[in-house]
CSV table of C-alpha atoms in Angstrom, one decimal:
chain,number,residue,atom,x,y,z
A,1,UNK,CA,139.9,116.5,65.2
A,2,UNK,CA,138.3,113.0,66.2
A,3,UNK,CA,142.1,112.2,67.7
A,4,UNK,CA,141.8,115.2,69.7
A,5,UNK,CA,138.6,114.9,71.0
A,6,UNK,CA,139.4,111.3,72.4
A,7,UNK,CA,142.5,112.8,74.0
A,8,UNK,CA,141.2,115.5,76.1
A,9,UNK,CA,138.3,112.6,76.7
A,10,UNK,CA,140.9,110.1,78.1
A,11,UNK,CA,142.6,113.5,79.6
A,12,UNK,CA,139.3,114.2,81.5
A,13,UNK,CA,138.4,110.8,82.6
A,14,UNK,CA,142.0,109.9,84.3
A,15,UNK,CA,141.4,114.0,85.9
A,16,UNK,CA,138.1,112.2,87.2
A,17,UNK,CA,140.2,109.4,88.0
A,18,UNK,CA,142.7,110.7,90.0
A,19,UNK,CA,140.7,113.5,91.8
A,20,UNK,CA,138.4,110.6,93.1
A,21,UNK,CA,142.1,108.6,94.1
A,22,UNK,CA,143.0,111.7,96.0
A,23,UNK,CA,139.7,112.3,97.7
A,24,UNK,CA,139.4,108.9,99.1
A,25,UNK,CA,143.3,108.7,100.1
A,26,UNK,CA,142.5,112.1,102.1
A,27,UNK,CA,139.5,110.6,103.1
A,28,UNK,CA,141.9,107.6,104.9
A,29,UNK,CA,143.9,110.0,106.2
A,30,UNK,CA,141.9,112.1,108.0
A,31,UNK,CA,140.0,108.9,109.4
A,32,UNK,CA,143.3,107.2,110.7
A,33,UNK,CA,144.0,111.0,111.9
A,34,UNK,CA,140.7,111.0,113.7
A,35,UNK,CA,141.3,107.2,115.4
A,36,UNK,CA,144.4,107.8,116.5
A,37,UNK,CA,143.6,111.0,118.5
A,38,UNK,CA,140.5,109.6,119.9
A,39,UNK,CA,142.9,106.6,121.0
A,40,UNK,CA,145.8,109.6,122.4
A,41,UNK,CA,142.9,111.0,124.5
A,42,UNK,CA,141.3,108.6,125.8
A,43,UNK,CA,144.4,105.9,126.5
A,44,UNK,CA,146.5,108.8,128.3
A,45,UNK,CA,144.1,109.5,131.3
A,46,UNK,CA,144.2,105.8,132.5
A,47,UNK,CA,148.0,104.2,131.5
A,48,UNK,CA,149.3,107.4,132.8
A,49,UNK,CA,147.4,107.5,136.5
A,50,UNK,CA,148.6,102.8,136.1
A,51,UNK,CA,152.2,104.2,135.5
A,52,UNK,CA,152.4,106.8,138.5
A,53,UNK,CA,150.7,104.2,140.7
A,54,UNK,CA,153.6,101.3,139.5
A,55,UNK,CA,156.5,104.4,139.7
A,56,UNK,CA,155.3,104.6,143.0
A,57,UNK,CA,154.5,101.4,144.3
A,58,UNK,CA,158.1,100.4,142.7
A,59,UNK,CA,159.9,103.1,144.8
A,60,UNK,CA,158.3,102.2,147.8
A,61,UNK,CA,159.3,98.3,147.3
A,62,UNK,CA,162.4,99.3,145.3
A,63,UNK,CA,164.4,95.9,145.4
A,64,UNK,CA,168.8,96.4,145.0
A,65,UNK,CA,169.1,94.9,141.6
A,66,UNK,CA,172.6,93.6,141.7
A,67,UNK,CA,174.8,90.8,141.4
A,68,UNK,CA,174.1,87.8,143.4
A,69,UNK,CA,175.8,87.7,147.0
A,70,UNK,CA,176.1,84.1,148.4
A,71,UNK,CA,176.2,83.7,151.9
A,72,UNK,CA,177.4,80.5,153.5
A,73,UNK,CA,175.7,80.3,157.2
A,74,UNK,CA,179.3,78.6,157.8
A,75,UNK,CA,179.7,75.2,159.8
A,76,UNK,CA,176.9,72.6,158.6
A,77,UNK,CA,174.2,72.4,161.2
A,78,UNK,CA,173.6,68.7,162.6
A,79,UNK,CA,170.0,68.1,164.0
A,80,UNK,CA,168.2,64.5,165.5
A,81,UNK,CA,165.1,64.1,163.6
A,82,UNK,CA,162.0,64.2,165.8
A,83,UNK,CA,160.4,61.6,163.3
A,84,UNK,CA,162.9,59.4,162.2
A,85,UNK,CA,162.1,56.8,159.9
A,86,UNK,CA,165.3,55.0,158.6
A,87,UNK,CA,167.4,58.6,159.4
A,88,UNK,CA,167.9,59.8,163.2
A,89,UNK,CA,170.5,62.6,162.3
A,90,UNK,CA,170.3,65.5,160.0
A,91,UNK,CA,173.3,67.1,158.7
A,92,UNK,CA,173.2,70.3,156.4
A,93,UNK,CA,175.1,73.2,155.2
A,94,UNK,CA,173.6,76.0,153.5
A,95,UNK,CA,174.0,79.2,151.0
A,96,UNK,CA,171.6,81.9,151.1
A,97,UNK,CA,171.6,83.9,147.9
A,98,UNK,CA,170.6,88.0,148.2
A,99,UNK,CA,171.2,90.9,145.9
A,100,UNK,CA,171.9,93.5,148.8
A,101,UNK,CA,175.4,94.2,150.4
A,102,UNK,CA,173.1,95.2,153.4
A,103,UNK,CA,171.7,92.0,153.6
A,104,UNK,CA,174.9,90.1,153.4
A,105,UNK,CA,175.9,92.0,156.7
A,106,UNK,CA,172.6,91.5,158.6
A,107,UNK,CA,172.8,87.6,158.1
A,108,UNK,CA,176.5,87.5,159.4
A,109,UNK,CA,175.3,89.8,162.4
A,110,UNK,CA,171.8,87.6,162.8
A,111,UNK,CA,173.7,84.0,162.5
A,112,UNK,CA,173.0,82.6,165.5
A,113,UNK,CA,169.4,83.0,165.3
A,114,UNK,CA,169.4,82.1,162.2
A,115,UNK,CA,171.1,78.9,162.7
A,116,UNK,CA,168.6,78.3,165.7
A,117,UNK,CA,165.5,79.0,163.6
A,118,UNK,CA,166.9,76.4,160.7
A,119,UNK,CA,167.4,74.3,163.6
A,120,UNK,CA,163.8,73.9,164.3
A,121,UNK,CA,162.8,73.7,161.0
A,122,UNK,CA,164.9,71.0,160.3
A,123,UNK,CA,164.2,68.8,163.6
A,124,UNK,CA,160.6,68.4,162.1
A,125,UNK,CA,161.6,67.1,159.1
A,126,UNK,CA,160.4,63.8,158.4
A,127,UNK,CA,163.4,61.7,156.7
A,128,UNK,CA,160.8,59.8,154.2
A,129,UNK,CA,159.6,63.0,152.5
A,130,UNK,CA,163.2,64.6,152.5
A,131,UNK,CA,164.5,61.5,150.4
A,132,UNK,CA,162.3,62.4,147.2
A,133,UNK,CA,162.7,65.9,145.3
A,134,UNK,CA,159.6,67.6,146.4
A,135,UNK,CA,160.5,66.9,150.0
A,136,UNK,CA,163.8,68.9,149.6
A,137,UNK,CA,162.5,71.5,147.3
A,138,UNK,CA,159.6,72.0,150.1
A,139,UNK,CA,162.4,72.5,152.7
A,140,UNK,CA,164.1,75.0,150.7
A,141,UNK,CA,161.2,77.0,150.8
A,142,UNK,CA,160.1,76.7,154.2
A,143,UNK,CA,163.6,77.3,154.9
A,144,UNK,CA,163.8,80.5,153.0
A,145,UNK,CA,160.9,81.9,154.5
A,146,UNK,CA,162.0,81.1,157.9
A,147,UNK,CA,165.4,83.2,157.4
A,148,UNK,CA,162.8,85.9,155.6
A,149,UNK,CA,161.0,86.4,158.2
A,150,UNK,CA,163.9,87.3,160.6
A,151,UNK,CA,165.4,89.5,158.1
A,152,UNK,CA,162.8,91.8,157.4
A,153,UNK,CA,162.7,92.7,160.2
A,154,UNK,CA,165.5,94.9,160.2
A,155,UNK,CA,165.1,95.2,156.9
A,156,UNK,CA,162.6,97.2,154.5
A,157,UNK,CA,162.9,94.3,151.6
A,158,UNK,CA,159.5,92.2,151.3
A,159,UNK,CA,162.1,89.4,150.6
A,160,UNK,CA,165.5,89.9,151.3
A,161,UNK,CA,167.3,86.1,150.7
A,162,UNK,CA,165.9,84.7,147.4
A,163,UNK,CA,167.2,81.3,148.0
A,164,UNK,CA,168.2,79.2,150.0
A,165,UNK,CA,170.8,76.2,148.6
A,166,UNK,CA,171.6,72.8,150.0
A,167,UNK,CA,175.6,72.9,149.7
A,168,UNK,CA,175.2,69.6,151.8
A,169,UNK,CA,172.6,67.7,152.6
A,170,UNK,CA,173.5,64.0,154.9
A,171,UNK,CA,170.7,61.8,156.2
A,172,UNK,CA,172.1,58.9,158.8
């Protein structure tokens, strides 16, 4: 009978044992439960007014993603240097990257004034600076944004060439 009793007493105590084990795992449960739906409530009213605001602001500036369209501007474009250094002439050719079939049209329809505005651009180029890197990289830039600027105007694209490449570049 002293067997017995020990039995149900080892019977009883893992009972105890595993009743406790199953309180606190409910316990765990319902306080994950309890985070996680304060979290839902409270993170839908903002992220989901953010995501209706970016849907919209994404449709208004909604960019072609495509391929990219290279554009040559044709002939290189010869310029005298207003500040020459070592260099009086300027000589470049030049791609202009887009992503819009549109785009490729309006610069073949807006070349000339194109090429005119690059002209000017260029004719102020000091020949010292264009020799280094930075000098070229800063003329690319100017450049683009010069052709951007007579783009969008018949255009709704905040930018619609990305690039603008050097195919050729000649300083004499």
């Amino acid at each position: 009978m002293a067997e017995g009793d020990e039995a149900t007493a080892e019977k009883k105590g893992s009972n105890k044992l595993i009743v406790i084990l199953l309180a606190v795992l409910i316990v765990v449960i319902l306080a994950i439960g309890a985070v996680v739906t304060t979290l839902l409530l409270t993170g839908d009213d903002k992220p989901a007014t953010e995501g209706e605001e970016t849907t919209e602001q994404s449709e208004e500036a909604e960019e072609p993603k495509g391929p990219p369209i290279t554009v040559s501007l044709g002939d290189p474009i010869t310029v005298n240097l207003s500040k020459p250094n070592d260099a009086n002439v300027l000589q470049v050719q030049l791609d202009l990257v887009t992503r819009d079939p549109k785009i490729e049209e309006m610069i073949k329809t807006q070349r000339s004034r194109i090429v005119n505005d690059v002209m000017l651009v260029l004719s102020d180029v000091d020949s010292a600076e264009l020799r280094t890197r930075a000098g070229k990289e800063s003329l690319q830039e100017s450049l683009t944004e010069e052709i951007n600027r007579i783009l969008e105007d018949d255009s709704e694209l905040e930018q619609p060439v990305e690039n603008v490449y050097f195919t050729k570049l000649l300083m004499q």
